Short mmCIF file of C-alpha atoms in Angstrom, two decimals:
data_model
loop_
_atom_site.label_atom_id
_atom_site.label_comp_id
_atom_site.label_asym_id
_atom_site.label_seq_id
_atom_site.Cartn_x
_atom_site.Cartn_y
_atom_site.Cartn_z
CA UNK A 1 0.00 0.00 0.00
CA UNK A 2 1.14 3.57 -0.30
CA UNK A 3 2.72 4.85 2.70
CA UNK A 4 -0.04 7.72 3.23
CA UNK A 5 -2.49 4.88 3.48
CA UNK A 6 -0.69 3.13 6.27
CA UNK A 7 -3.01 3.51 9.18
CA UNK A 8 -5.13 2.14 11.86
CA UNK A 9 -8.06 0.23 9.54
CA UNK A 10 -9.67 -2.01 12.26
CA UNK A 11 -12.44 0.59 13.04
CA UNK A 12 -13.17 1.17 9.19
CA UNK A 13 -12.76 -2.36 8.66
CA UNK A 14 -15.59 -2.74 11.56
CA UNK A 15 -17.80 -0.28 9.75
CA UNK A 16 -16.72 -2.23 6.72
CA UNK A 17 -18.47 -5.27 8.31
CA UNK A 18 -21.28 -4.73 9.84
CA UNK A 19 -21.88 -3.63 5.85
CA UNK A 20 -21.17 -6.97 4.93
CA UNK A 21 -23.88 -8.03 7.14
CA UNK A 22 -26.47 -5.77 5.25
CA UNK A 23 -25.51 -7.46 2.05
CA UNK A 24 -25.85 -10.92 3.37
CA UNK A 25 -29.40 -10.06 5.38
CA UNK A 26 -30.54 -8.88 2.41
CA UNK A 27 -29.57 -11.91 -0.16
CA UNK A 28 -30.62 -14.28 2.94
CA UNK A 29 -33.87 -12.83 2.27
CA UNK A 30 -34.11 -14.05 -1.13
CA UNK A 31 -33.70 -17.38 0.17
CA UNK A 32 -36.64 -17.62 1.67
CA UNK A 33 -38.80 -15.23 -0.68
CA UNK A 34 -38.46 -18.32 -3.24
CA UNK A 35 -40.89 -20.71 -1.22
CA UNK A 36 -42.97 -17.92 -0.11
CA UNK A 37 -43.46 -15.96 -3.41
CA UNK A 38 -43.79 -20.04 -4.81
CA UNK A 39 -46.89 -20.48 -2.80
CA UNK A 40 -48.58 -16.90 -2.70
CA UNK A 41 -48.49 -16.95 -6.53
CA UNK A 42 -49.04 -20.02 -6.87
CA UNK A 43 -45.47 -20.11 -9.49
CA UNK A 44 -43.56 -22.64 -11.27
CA UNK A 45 -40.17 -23.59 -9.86
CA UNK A 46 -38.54 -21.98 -12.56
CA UNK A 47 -40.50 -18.68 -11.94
CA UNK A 48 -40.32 -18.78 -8.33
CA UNK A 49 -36.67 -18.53 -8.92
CA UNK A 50 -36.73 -15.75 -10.66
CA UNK A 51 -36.29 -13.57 -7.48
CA UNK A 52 -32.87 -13.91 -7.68
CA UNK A 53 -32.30 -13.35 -11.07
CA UNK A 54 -33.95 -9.72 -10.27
CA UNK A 55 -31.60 -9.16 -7.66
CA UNK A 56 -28.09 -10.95 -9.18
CA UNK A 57 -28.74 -9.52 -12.74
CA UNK A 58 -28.57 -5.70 -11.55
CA UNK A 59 -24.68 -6.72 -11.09
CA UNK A 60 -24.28 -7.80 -14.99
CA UNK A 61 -25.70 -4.17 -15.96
CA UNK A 62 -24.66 -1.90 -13.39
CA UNK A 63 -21.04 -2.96 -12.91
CA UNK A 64 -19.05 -1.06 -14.80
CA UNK A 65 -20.86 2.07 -13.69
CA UNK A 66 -20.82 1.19 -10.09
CA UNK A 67 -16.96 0.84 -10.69
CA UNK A 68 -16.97 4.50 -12.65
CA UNK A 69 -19.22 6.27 -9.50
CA UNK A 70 -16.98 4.71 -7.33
CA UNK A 71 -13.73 6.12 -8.99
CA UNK A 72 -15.02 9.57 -8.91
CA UNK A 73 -16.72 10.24 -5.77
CA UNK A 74 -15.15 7.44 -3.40
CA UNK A 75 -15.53 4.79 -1.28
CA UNK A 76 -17.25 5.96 1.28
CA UNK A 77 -20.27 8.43 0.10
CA UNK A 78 -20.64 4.84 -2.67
CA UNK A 79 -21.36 3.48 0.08
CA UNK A 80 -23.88 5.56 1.44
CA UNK A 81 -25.58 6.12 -1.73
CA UNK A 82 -26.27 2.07 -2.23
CA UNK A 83 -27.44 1.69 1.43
CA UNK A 84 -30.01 3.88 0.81
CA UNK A 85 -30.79 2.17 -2.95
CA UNK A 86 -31.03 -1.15 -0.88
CA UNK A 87 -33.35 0.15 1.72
CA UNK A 88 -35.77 1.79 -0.91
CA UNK A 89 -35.51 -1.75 -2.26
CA UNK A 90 -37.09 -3.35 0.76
CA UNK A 91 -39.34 -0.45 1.53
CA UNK A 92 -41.05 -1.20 -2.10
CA UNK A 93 -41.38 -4.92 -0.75
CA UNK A 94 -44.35 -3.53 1.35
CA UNK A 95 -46.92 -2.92 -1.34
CA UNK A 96 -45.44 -5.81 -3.39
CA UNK A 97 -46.84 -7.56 -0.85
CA UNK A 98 -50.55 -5.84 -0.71
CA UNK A 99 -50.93 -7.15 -4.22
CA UNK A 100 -50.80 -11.00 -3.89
CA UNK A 101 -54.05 -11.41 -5.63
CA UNK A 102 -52.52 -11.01 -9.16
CA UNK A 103 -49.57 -11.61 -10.71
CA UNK A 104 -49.09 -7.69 -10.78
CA UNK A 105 -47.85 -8.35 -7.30
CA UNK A 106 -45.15 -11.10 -8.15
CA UNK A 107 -43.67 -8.43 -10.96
CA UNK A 108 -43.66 -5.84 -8.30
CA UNK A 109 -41.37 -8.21 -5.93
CA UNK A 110 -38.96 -8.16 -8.74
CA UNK A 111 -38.40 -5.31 -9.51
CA UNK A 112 -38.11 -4.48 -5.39
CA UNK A 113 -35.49 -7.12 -5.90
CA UNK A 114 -34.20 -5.29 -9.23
CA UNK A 115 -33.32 -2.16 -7.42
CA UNK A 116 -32.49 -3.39 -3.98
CA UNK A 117 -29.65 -5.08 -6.37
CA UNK A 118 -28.44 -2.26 -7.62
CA UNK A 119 -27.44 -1.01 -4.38
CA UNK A 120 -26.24 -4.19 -3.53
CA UNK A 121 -24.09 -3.76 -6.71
CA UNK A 122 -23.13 -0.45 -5.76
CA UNK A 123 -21.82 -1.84 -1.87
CA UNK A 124 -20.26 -4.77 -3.64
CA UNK A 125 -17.97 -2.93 -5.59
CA UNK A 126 -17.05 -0.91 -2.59
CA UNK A 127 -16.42 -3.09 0.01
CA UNK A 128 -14.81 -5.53 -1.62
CA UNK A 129 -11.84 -3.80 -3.23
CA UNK A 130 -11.60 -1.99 -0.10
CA UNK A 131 -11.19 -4.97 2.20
CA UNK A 132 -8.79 -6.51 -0.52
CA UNK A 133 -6.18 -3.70 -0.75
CA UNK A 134 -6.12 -2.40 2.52
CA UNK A 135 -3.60 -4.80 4.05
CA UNK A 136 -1.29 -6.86 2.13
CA UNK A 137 -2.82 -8.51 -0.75
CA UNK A 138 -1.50 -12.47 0.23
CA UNK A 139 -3.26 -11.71 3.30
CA UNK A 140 -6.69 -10.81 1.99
CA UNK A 141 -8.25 -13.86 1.83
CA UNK A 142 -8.36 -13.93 5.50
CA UNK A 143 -9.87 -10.36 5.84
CA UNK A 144 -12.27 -11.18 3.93
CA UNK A 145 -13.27 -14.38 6.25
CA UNK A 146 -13.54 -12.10 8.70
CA UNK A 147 -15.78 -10.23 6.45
CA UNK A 148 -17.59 -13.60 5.73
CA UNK A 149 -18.49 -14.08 9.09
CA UNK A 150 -20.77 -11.27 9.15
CA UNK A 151 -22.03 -11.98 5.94
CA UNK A 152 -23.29 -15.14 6.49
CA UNK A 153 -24.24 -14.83 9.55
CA UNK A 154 -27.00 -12.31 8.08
CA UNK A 155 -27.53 -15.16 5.11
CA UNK A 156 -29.44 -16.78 8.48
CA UNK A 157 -31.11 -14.27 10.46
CA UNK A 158 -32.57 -13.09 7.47
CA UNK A 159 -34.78 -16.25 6.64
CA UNK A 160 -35.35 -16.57 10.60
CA UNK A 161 -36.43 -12.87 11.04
CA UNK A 162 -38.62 -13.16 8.15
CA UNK A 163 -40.23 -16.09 8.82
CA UNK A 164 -41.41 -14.92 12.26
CA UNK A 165 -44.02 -12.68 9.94
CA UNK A 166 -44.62 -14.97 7.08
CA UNK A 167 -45.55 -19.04 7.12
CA UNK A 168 -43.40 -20.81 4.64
CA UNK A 169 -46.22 -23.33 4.23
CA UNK A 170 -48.77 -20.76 4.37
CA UNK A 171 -47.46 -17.82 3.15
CA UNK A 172 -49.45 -14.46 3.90
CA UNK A 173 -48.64 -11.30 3.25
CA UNK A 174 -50.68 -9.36 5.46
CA UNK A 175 -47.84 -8.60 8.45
CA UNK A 176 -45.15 -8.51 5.58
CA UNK A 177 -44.96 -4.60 6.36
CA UNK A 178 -43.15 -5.25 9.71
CA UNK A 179 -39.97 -7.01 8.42
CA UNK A 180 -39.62 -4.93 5.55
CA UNK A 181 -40.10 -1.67 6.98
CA UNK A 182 -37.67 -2.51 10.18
CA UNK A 183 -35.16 -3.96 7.75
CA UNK A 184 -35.14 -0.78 5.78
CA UNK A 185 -34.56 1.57 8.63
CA UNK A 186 -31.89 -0.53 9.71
CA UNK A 187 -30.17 -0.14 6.29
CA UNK A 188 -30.78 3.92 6.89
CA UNK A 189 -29.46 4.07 10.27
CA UNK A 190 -26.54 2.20 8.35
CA UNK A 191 -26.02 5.02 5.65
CA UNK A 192 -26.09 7.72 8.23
CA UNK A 193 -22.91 6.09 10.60
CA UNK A 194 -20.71 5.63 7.50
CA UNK A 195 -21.73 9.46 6.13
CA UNK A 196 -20.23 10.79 9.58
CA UNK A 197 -17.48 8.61 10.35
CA UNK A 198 -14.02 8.74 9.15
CA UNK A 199 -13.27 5.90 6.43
CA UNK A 200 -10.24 6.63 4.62
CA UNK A 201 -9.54 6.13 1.32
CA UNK A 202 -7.48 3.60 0.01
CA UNK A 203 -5.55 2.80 -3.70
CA UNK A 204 -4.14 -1.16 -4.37
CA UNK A 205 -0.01 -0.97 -5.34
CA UNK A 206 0.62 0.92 -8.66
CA UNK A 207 -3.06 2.69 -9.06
CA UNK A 208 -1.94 5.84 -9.05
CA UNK A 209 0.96 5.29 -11.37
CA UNK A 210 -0.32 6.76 -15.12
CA UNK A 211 3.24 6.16 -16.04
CA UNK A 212 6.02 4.17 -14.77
CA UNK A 213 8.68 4.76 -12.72
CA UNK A 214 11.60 4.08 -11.91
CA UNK A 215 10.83 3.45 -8.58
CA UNK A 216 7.72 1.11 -9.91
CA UNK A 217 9.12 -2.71 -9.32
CA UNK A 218 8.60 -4.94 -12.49
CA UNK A 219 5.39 -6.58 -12.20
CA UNK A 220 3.51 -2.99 -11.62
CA UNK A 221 5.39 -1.53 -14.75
CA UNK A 222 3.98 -4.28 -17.05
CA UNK A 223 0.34 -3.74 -15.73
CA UNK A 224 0.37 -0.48 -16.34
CA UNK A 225 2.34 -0.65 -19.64
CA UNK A 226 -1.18 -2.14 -20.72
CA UNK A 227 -3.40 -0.85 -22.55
CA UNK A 228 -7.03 -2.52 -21.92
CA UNK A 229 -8.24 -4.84 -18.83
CA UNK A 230 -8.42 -7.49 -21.49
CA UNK A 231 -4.58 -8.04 -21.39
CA UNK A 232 -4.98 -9.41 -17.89
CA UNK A 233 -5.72 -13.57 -18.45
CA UNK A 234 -6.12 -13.92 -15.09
CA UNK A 235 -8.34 -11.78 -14.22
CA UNK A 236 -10.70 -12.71 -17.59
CA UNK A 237 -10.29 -16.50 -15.68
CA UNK A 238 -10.74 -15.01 -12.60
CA UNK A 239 -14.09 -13.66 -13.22
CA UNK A 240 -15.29 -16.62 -14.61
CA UNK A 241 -14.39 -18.35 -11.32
CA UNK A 242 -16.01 -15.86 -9.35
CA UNK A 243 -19.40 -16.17 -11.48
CA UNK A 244 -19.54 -20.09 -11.02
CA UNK A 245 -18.78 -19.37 -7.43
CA UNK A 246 -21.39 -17.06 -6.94
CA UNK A 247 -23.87 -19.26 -8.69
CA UNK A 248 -22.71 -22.32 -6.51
CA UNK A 249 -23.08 -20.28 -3.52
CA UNK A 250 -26.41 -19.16 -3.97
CA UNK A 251 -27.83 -22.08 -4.60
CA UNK A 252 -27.48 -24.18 -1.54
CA UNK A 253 -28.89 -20.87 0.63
CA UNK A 254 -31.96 -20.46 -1.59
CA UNK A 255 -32.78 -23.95 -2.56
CA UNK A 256 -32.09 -25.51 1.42
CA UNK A 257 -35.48 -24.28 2.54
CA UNK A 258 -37.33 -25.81 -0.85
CA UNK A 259 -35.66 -28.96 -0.85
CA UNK A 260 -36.45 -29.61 3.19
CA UNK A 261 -40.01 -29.14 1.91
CA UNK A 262 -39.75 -31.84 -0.98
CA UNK A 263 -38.22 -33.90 1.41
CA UNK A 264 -41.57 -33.33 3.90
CA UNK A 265 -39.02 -32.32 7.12
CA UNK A 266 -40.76 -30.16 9.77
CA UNK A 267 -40.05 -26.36 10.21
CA UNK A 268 -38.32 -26.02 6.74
CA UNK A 269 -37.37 -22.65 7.27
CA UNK A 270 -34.44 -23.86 9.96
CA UNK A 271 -32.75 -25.88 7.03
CA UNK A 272 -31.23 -22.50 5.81
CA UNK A 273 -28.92 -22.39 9.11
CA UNK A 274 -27.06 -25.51 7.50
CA UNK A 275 -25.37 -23.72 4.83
CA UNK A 276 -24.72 -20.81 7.57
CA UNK A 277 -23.83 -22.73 10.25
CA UNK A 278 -20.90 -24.20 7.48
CA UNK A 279 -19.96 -21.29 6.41
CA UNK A 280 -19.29 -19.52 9.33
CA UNK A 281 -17.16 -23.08 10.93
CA UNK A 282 -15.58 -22.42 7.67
CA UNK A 283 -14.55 -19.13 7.77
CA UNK A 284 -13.06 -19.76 11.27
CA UNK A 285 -11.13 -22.38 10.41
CA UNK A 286 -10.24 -20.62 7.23
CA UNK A 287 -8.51 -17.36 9.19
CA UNK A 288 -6.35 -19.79 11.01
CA UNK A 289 -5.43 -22.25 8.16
CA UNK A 290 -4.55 -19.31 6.23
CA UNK A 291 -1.51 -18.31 9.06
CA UNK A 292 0.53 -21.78 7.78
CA UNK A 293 -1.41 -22.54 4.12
CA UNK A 294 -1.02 -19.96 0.96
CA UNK A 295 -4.36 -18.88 0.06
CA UNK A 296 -3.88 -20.91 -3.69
CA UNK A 297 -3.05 -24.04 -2.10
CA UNK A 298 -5.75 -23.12 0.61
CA UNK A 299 -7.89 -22.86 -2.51
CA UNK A 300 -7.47 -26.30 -4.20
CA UNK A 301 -7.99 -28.13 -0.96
CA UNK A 302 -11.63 -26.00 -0.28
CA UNK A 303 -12.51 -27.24 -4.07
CA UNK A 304 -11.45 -30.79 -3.33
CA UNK A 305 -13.71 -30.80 -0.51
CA UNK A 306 -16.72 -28.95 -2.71
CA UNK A 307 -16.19 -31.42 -5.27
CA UNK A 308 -16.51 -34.38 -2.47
CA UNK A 309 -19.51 -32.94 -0.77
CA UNK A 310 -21.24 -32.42 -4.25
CA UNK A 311 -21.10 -36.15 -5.19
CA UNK A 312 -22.49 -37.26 -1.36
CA UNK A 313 -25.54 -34.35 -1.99
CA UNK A 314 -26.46 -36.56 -5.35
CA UNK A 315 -25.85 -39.85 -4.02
CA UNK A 316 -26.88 -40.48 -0.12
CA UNK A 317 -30.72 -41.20 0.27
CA UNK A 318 -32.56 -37.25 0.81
CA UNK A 319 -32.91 -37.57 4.55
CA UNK A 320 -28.97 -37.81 4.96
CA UNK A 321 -27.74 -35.87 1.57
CA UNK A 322 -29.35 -32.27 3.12
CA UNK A 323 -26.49 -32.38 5.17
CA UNK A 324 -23.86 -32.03 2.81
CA UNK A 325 -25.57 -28.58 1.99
CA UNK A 326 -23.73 -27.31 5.24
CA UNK A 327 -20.30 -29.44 4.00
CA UNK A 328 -20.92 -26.99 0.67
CA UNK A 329 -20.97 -24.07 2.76
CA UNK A 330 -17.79 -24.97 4.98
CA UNK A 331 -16.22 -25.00 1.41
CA UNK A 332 -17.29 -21.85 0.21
CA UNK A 333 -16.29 -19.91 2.91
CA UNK A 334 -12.62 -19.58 1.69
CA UNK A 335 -13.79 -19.29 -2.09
CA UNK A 336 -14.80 -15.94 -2.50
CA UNK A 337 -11.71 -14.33 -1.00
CA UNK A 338 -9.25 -16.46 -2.47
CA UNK A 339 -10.71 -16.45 -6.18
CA UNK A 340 -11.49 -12.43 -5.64
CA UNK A 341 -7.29 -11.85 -4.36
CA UNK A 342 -6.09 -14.01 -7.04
CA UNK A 343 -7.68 -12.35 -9.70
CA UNK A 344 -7.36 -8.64 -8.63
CA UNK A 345 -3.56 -8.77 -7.78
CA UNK A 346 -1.33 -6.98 -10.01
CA UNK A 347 -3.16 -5.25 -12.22
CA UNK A 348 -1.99 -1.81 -11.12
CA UNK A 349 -3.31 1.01 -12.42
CA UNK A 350 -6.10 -1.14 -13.76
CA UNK A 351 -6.80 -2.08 -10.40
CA UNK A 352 -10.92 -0.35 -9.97
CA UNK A 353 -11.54 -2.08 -14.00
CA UNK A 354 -10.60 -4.87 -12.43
CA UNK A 355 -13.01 -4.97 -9.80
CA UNK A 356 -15.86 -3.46 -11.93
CA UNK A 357 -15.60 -6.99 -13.95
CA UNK A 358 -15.13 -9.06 -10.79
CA UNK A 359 -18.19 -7.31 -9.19
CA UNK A 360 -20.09 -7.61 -12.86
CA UNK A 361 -19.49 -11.25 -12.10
CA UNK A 362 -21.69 -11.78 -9.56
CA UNK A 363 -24.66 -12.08 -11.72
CA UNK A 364 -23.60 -15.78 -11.56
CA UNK A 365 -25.88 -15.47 -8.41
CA UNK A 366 -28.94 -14.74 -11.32
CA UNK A 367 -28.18 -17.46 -13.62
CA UNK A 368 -27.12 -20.94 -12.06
CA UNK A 369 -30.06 -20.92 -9.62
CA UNK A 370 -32.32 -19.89 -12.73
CA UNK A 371 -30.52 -23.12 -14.44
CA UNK A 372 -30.91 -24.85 -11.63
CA UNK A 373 -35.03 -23.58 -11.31
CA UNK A 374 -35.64 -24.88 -14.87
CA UNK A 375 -33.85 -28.05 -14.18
CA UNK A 376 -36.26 -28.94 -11.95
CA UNK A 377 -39.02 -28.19 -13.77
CA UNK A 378 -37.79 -30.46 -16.37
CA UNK A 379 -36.75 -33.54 -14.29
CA UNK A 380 -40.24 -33.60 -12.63
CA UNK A 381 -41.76 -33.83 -16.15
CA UNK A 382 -39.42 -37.21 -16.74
CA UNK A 383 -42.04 -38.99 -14.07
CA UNK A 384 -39.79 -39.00 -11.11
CA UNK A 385 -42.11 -40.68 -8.16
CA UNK A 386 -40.18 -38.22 -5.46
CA UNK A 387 -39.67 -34.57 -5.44
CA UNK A 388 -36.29 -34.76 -3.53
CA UNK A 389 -35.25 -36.95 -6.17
CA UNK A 390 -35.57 -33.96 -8.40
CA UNK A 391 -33.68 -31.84 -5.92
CA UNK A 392 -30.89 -34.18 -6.08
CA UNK A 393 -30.77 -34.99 -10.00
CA UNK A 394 -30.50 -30.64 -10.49
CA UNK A 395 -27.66 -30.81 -7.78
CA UNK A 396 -25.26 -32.46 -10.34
CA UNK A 397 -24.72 -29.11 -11.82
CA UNK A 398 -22.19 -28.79 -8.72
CA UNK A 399 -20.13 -31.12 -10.07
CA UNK A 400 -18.58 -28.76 -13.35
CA UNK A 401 -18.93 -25.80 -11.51
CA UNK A 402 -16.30 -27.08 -8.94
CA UNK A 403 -14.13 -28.34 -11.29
CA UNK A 404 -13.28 -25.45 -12.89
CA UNK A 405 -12.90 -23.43 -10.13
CA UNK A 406 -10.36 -26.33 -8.96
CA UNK A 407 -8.34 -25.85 -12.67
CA UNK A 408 -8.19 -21.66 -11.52
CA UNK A 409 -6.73 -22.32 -8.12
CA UNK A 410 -4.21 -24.83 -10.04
CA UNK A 411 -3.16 -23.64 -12.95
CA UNK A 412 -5.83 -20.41 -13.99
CA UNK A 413 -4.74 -17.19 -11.68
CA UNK A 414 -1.23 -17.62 -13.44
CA UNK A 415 -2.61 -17.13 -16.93
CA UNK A 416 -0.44 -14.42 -18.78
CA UNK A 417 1.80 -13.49 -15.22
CA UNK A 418 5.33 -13.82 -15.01
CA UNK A 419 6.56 -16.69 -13.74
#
């Protein structure tokens, strides 16, 4: 980092996380909006998973914008701004929900879920970068477990606190004002700490360099020698890893809740704390491993273990294979850091490009579970005599996805570096 950024970060990186929290209440929330919007709409699976293709595909469109706002007015008022486009978000769940007698109602929900992911865009592409630069970059990885930690813990409360004021199995949308409206003011009170605290910004090694140096060492002269973010392999791989990731992620979190239901279990809506409960184990014993393991080797072992719990979700009888959702989640909890590190180290100058793609990448949270929706629809119609069957056949789209984000921790984030 550049010397005038060398400073005490732990109470921005505090602030920083109780931001990461936000993001991961309001994606738990998605979770369990699948079942409920599923039943009060009476929807397809396919349809009903359409909820997070509103939220995840704000990050395809908005981006590279979110990445240009950010470069010109900052971290920290980005910040504020998408906290406040996330709690508008939630605040337009309330009539969404006053219209459940037409399918008026079910296009309102998305497009709550449209806008409340363009703020989550907007945070993404602040926080992220942020956490990744301001310490030394081998190290992020394990800042951003710390970061995970809050994040997932939210991907649980979220399902829990909603489903204190709506019935999975009998989903009405009379009290759905309460959540939604405390949620939001949350999110405000949020936007107002940030605005009046001191966050300092920060700039990765070589982003300020329009030229180089002398003083520049060799790897930071040939980034910024460059010409286009396109020159960067590794960060083209990178992204790629980061969308399947996303997508892989997702899906255990918003499909637990539906596939306890196919399986008949009580009190469905618990099943979400699996993949939590994993995660955050994970993430703790991720900020220790990573004192003695490199965050790339750290990374092939986490895939190795995604890969193994992938094949038990597909092949153990339903009762047993719900389990491995939580095994899934102890994976992913090193994933995102490592993958996001890999790809955004030495790009230099190029650095804020770089995490405008990585952040564009997210939409992978839209698409897989949308695959993964219409997958089910189209198993069912092959005359399968058990619904969790169907759960389990769509699950083999793990399988891929984990493989190649095995070949980038191997071989991928060293596309087109010096060796």
């Amino acid at each position: 980092m550049n010397k005038k950024y060398k400073s005490n970060y732990l109470f921005p990186l505090l602030i920083i996380g109780i931001a990461f929290f936000i993001i991961g209440f309001g994606v738990g929330i998605n979770g369990i909006m699948v079942p409920i919007l599923e039943g009060a709409f009476s929807l397809s699976k396919g349809m009903s998973y359409m909820v997070l293709t509103a939220t995840f595909s704000a990050f395809l469109i908005f981006g590279r914008p979110a990445g240009m706002l950010i470069k010109k007015i900052g971290y920290k008022k980005s910040m504020v701004i998408a906290l406040l486009i996330m709690a508008l978000g939630m605040l337009l769940f309330i009539p969404s929900a006053n219209m459940t007698a037409s399918m008026d109602g079910f296009y309102m929900f998305l497009a709550a879920s449209f806008i409340g992911g363009i703020g989550n865009t907007l945070l993404q592409a602040a926080v992220n970068p942020y956490v990744t630069i301001c310490g030394p970059i081998e190290k992020a990885a394990q800042r951003m477990c710390f970061m995970g930690i809050m994040n997932k813990s939210a991907w649980f409360l979220g399902p829990i606190f909603l489903s204190l004021f709506i019935d999975v199995k009998n989903p009405l949308m009379d009290q759905a004002y309460i959540p939604f409206g405390l949620a939001a003011g949350v999110i405000i009170l949020l936007a107002i700490l940030i605005f009046f605290v001191s966050l300092p910004e920060v700039k990765a090694v070589g982003e300020e360099e329009d030229m180089p140096d002398a003083n520049s060492n060799s790897e930071m002269l040939g980034a910024n020698k460059k010409t286009s973010i396109g020159q960067f392999p590794h960060l083209i791989l990178g992204a790629i890893a980061l969308f399947i990731y996303v997508g892989v992620e997702t899906l255990p979190m918003a499909s637990a809740i539906d596939f306890a239901k196919a399986i008949g279990l009580d009190n469905p809506a618990q099943y979400s704390g699996i993949v939590s409960f994993g995660l955050v184990i994970g993430y703790i014993v991720s900020i220790f491993l990573l004192q003695v393991m490199h965050q790339k080797k750290a990374l092939i072992l986490f895939s190795l273990i995604a890969l193994s719990a992938s094949f038990c979700l597909v092949r153990l009888p339903a009762q047993q294979a719900i389990y491995c959702l939580g095994a899934l989640g102890f994976a992913h909890s090193l994933m995102w850091g490592a993958i996001w590190a890999l790809a955004i180290d030495k790009l230099g100058k190029f650095t804020q490009s770089g995490s405008s793609i990585l952040v564009m990448a997210i939409v992978g949270g839209a698409i897989l579970p949308l695959v993964f929706g219409f997958i089910l629809d189209a198993v069912k119609t092959t005359g399968m005599v058990s619904e969790a069957m169907d759960f389990q056949k769509a699950y083999w789209l793990f399988i891929p996805c984990y493989l190649y984000i095995l070949y980038y921790a191997i071989a991928g984030h060293k596309a087109g570096l010096k060796k």
